[in-house]
PDB file of C-alpha atoms in Angstrom:
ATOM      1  CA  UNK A  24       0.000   0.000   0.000  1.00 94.00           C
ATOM      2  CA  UNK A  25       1.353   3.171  -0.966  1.00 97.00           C
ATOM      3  CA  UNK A  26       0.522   6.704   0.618  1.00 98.00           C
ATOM      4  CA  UNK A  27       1.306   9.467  -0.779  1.00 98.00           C
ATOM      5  CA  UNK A  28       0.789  12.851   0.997  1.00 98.00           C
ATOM      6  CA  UNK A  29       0.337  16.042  -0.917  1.00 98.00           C
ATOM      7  CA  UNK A  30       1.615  19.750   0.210  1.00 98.00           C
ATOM      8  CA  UNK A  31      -0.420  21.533  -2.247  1.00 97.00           C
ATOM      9  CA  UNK A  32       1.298  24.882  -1.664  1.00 96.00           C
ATOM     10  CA  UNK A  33       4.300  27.251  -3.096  1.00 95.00           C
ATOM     11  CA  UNK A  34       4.806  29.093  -0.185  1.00 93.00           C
ATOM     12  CA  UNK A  35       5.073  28.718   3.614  1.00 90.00           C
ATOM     13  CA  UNK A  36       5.805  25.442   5.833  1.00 94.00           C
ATOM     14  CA  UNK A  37       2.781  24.933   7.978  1.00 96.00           C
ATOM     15  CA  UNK A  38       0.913  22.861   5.179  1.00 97.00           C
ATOM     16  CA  UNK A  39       4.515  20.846   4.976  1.00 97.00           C
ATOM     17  CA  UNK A  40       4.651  20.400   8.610  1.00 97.00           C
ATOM     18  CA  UNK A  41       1.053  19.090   9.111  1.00 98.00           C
ATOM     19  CA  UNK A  42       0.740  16.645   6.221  1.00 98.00           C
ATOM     20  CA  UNK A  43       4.243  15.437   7.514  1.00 98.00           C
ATOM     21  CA  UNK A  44       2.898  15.017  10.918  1.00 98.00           C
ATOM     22  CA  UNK A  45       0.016  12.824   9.331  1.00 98.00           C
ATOM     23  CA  UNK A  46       2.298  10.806   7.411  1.00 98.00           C
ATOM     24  CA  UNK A  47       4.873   9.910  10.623  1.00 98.00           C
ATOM     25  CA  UNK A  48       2.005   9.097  12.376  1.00 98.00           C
ATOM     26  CA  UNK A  49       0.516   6.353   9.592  1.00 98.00           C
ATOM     27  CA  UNK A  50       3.939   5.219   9.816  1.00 98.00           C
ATOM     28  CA  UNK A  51       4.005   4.910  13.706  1.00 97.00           C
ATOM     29  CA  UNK A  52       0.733   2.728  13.471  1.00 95.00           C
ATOM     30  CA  UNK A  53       1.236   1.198  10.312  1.00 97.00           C
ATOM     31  CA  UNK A  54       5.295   0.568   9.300  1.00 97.00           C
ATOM     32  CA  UNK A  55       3.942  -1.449   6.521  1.00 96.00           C
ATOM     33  CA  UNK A  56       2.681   1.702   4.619  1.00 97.00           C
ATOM     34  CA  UNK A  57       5.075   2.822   1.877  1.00 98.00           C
ATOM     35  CA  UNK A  58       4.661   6.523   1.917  1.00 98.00           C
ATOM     36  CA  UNK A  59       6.381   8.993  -0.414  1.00 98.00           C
ATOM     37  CA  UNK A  60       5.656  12.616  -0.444  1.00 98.00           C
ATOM     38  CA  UNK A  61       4.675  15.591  -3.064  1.00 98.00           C
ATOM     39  CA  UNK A  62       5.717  18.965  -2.027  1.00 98.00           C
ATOM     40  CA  UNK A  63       4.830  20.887  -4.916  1.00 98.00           C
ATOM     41  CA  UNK A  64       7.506  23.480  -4.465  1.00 97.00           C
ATOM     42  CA  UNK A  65      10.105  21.068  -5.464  1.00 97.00           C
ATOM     43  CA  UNK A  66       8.083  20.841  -8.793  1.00 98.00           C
ATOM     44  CA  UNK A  67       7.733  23.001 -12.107  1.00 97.00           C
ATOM     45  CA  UNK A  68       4.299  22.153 -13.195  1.00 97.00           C
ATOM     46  CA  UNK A  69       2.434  23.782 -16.474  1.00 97.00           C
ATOM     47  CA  UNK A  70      -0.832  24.870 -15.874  1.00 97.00           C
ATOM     48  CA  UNK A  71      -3.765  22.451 -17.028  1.00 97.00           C
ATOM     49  CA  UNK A  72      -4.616  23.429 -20.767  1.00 96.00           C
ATOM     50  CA  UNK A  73      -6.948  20.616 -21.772  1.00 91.00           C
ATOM     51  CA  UNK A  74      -3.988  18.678 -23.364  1.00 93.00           C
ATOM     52  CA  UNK A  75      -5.051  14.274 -22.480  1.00 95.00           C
ATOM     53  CA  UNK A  76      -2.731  13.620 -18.916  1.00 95.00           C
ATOM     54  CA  UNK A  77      -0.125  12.145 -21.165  1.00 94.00           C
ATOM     55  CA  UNK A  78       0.588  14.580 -23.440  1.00 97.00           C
ATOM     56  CA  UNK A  79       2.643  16.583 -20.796  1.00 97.00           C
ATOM     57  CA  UNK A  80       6.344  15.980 -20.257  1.00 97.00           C
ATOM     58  CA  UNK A  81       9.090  16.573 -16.920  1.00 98.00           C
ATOM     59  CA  UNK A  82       7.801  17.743 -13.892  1.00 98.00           C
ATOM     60  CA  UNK A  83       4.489  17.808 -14.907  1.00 98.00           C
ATOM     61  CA  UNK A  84       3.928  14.279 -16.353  1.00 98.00           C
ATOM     62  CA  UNK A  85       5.549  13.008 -13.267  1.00 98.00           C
ATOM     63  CA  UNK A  86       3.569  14.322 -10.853  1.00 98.00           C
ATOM     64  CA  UNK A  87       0.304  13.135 -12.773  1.00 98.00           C
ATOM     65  CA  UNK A  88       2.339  10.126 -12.877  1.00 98.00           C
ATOM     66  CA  UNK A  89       2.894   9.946  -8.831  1.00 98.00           C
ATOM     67  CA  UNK A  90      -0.742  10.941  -7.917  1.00 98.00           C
ATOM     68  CA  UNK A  91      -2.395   8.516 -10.302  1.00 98.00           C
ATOM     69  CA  UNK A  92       0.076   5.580  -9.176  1.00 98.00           C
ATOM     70  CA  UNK A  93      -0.804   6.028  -5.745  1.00 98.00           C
ATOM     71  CA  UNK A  94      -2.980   4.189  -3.698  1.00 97.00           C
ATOM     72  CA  UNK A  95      -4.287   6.393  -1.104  1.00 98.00           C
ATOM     73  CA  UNK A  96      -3.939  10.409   0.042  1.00 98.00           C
ATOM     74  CA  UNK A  97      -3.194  12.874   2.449  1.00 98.00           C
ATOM     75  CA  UNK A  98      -4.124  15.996   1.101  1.00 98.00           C
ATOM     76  CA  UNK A  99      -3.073  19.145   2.202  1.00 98.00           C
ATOM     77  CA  UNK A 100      -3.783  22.907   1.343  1.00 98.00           C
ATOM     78  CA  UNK A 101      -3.330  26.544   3.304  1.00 97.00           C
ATOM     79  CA  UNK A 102      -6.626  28.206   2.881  1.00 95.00           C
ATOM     80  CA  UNK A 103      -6.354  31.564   0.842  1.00 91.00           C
ATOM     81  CA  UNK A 104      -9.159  33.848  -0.343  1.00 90.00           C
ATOM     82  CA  UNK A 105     -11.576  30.850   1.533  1.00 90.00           C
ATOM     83  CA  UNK A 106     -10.147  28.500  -1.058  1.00 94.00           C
ATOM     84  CA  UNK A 107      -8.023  25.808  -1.574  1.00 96.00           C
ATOM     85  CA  UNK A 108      -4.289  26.690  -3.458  1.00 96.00           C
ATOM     86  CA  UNK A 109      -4.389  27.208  -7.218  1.00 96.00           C
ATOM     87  CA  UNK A 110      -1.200  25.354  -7.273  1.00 97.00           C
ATOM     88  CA  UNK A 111      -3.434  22.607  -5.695  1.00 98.00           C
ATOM     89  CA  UNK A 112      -6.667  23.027  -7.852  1.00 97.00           C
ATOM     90  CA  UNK A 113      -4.188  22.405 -10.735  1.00 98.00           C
ATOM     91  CA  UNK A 114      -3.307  19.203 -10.121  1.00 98.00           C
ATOM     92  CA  UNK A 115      -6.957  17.936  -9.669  1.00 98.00           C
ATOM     93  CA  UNK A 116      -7.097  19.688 -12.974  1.00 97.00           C
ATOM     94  CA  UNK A 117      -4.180  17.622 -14.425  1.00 98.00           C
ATOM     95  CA  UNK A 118      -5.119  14.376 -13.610  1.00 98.00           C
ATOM     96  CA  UNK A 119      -7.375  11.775 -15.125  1.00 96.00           C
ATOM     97  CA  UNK A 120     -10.550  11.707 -13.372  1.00 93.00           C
ATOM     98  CA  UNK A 121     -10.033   7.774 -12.768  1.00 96.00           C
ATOM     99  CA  UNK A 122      -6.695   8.629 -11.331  1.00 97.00           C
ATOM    100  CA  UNK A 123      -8.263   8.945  -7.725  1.00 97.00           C
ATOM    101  CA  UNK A 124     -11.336   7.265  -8.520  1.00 97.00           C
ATOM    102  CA  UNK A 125     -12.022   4.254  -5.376  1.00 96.00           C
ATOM    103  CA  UNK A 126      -9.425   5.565  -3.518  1.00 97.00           C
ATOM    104  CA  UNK A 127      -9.179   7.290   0.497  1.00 98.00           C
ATOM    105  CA  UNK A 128      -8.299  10.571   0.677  1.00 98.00           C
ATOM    106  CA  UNK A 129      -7.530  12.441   4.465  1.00 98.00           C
ATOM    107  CA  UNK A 130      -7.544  16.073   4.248  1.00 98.00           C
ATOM    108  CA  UNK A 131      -5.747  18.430   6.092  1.00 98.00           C
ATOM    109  CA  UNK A 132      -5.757  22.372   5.847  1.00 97.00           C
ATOM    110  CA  UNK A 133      -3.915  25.190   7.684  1.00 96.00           C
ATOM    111  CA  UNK A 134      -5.694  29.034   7.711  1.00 94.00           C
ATOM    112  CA  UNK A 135      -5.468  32.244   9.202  1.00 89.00           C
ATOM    113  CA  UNK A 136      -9.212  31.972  10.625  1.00 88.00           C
ATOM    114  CA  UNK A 137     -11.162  29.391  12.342  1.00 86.00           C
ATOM    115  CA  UNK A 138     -14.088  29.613   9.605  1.00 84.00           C
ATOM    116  CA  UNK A 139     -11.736  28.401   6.624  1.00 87.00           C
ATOM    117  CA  UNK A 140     -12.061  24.615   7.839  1.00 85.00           C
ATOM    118  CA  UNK A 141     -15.326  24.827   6.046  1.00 87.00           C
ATOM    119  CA  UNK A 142     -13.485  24.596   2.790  1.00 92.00           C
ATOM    120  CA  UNK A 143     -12.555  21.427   3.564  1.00 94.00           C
ATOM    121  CA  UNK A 144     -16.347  20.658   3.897  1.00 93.00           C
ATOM    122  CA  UNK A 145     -17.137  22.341   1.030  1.00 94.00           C
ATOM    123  CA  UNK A 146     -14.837  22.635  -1.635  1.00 95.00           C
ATOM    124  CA  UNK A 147     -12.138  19.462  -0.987  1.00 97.00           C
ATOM    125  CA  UNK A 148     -14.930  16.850  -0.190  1.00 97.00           C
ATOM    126  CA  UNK A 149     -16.569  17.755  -3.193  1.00 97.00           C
ATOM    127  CA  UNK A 150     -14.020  17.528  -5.779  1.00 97.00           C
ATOM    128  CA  UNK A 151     -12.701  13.873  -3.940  1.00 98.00           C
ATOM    129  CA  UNK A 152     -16.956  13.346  -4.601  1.00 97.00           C
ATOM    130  CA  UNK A 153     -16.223  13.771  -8.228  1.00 97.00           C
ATOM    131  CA  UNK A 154     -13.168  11.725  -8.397  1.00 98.00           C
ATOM    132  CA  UNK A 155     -15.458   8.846  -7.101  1.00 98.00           C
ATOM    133  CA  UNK A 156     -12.688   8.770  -4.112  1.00 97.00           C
ATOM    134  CA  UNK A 157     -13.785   8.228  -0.677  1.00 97.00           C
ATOM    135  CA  UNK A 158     -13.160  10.680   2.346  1.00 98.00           C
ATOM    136  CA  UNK A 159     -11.736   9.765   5.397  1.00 97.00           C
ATOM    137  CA  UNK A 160     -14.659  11.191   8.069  1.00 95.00           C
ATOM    138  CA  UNK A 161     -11.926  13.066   9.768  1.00 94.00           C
ATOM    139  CA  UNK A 162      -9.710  15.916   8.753  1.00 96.00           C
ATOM    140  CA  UNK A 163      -7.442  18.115  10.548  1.00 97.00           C
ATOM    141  CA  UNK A 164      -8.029  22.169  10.370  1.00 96.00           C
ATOM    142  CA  UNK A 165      -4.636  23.998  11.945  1.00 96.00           C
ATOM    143  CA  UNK A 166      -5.372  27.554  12.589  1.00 94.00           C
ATOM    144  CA  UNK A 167      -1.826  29.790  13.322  1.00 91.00           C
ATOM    145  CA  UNK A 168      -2.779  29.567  16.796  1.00 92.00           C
ATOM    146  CA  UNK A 169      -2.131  25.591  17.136  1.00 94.00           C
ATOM    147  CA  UNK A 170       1.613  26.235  15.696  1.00 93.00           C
ATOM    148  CA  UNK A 171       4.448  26.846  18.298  1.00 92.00           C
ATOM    149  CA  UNK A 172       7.366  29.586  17.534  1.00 91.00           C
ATOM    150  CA  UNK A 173       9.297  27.376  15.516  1.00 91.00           C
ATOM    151  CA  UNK A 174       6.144  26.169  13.805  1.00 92.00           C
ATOM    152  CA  UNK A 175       5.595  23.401  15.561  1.00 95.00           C
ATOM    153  CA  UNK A 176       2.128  21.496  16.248  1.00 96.00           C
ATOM    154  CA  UNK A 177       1.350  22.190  19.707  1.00 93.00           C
ATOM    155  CA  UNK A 178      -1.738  22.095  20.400  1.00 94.00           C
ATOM    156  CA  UNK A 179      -3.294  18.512  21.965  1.00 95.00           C
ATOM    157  CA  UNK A 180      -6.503  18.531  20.267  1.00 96.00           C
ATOM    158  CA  UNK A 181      -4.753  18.950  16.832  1.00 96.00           C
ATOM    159  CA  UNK A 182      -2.352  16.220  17.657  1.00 97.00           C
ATOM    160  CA  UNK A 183      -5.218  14.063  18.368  1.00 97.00           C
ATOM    161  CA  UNK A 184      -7.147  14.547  15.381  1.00 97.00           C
ATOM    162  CA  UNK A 185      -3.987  13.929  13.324  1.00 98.00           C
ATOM    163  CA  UNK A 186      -4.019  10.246  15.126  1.00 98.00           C
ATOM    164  CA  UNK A 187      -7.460   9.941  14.195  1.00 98.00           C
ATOM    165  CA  UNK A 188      -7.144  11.075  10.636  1.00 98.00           C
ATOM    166  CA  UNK A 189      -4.044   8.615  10.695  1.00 98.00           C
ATOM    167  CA  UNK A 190      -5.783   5.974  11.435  1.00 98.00           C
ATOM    168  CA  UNK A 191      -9.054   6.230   9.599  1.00 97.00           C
ATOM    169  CA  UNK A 192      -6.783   7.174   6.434  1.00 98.00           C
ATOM    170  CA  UNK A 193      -5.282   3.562   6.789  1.00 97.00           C
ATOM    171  CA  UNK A 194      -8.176   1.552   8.318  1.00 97.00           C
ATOM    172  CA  UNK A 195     -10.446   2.819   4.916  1.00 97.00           C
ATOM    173  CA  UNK A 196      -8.061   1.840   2.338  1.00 96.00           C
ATOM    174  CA  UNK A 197      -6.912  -1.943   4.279  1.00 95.00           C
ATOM    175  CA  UNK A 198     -11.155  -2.468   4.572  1.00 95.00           C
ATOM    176  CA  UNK A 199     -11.550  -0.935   0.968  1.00 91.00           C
ATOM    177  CA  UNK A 200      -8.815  -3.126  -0.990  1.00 82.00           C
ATOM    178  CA  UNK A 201     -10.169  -6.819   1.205  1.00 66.00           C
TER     179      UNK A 201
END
């Protein structure tokens, strides 16, 4: 089985930092997992312009290639404008619409207010909805205030849910794959 957890941000670390946190802790329960990671920062990817998946080349192509060959997700976007990245809306865009499709996705998002966890609710679940993926019931919201001065997780509550998420991620995709 093979995780692979998405930073779907250019900019910042929090995002980084709490879909990394996710992933150690699949690993903690789970060292069977083989995770790998996608921080799209280390990636020059063309913007979707209706070109067929494979028709793109480099970074691009591969990182169609890594999402689609995966078998399970942990998503993760900073909240801007009460919306999910463009950098991460693009690679929904990019990939074939059977690339996710049967699949467990676990979201996470980071934002400056407490409100933006409802994009989670209503912008991630959806698209995942028309992927035909399934959604782990729990997700992890991490306002500014749960992040310590070096920007790390502090709060208890957060860690928690990050267990929970974690653990549903994994427990889905085992019961989903029987």
């Amino acid at each position: 089985m093979r995780l692979l957890g998405i930073s779907g941000t250019l900019a910042g670390s929090k995002t980084l930092i709490a879909v990394e946190k996710v992933l150690d802790a699949v690993k903690r329960h789970d060292p069977d997992v083989e995770i790998q990671l996608l921080d799209l920062k280390k990636y020059n990817i063309q913007f979707c312009d209706g070109r067929r998946p494979d028709d793109y080349t480099g970074d691009t192509k591969d990182v169609i290639d890594l999402v689609s060959s995966a078998d399970f997700y942990i998503i993760g976007t900073p909240i801007y404008q009460a919306s999910m990245t463009g950098a991460l809306k693009n690679v929904f865009d990019l990939v074939p619409v059977s690339a996710l499709q049967n699949k467990v996705i676990g979201f996470v998002a980071t934002g400056g207010t407490y409100q933006h966890y409802l994009v989670i609710e209503n912008q991630l679940k959806p698209i995942a909805g028309f992927f035909r993926a399934f959604v782990a019931p729990s997700y992890v919201y991490l306002h500014n205030d749960h992040f310590g001065e070096n920007n790390e997780i502090q709060d208890p509550d957060v860690l928690e849910r990050i267990e929970r998420l974690a653990k549903e991620t994994v427990f889905m995709q085992k019961r989903l794959k029987m």
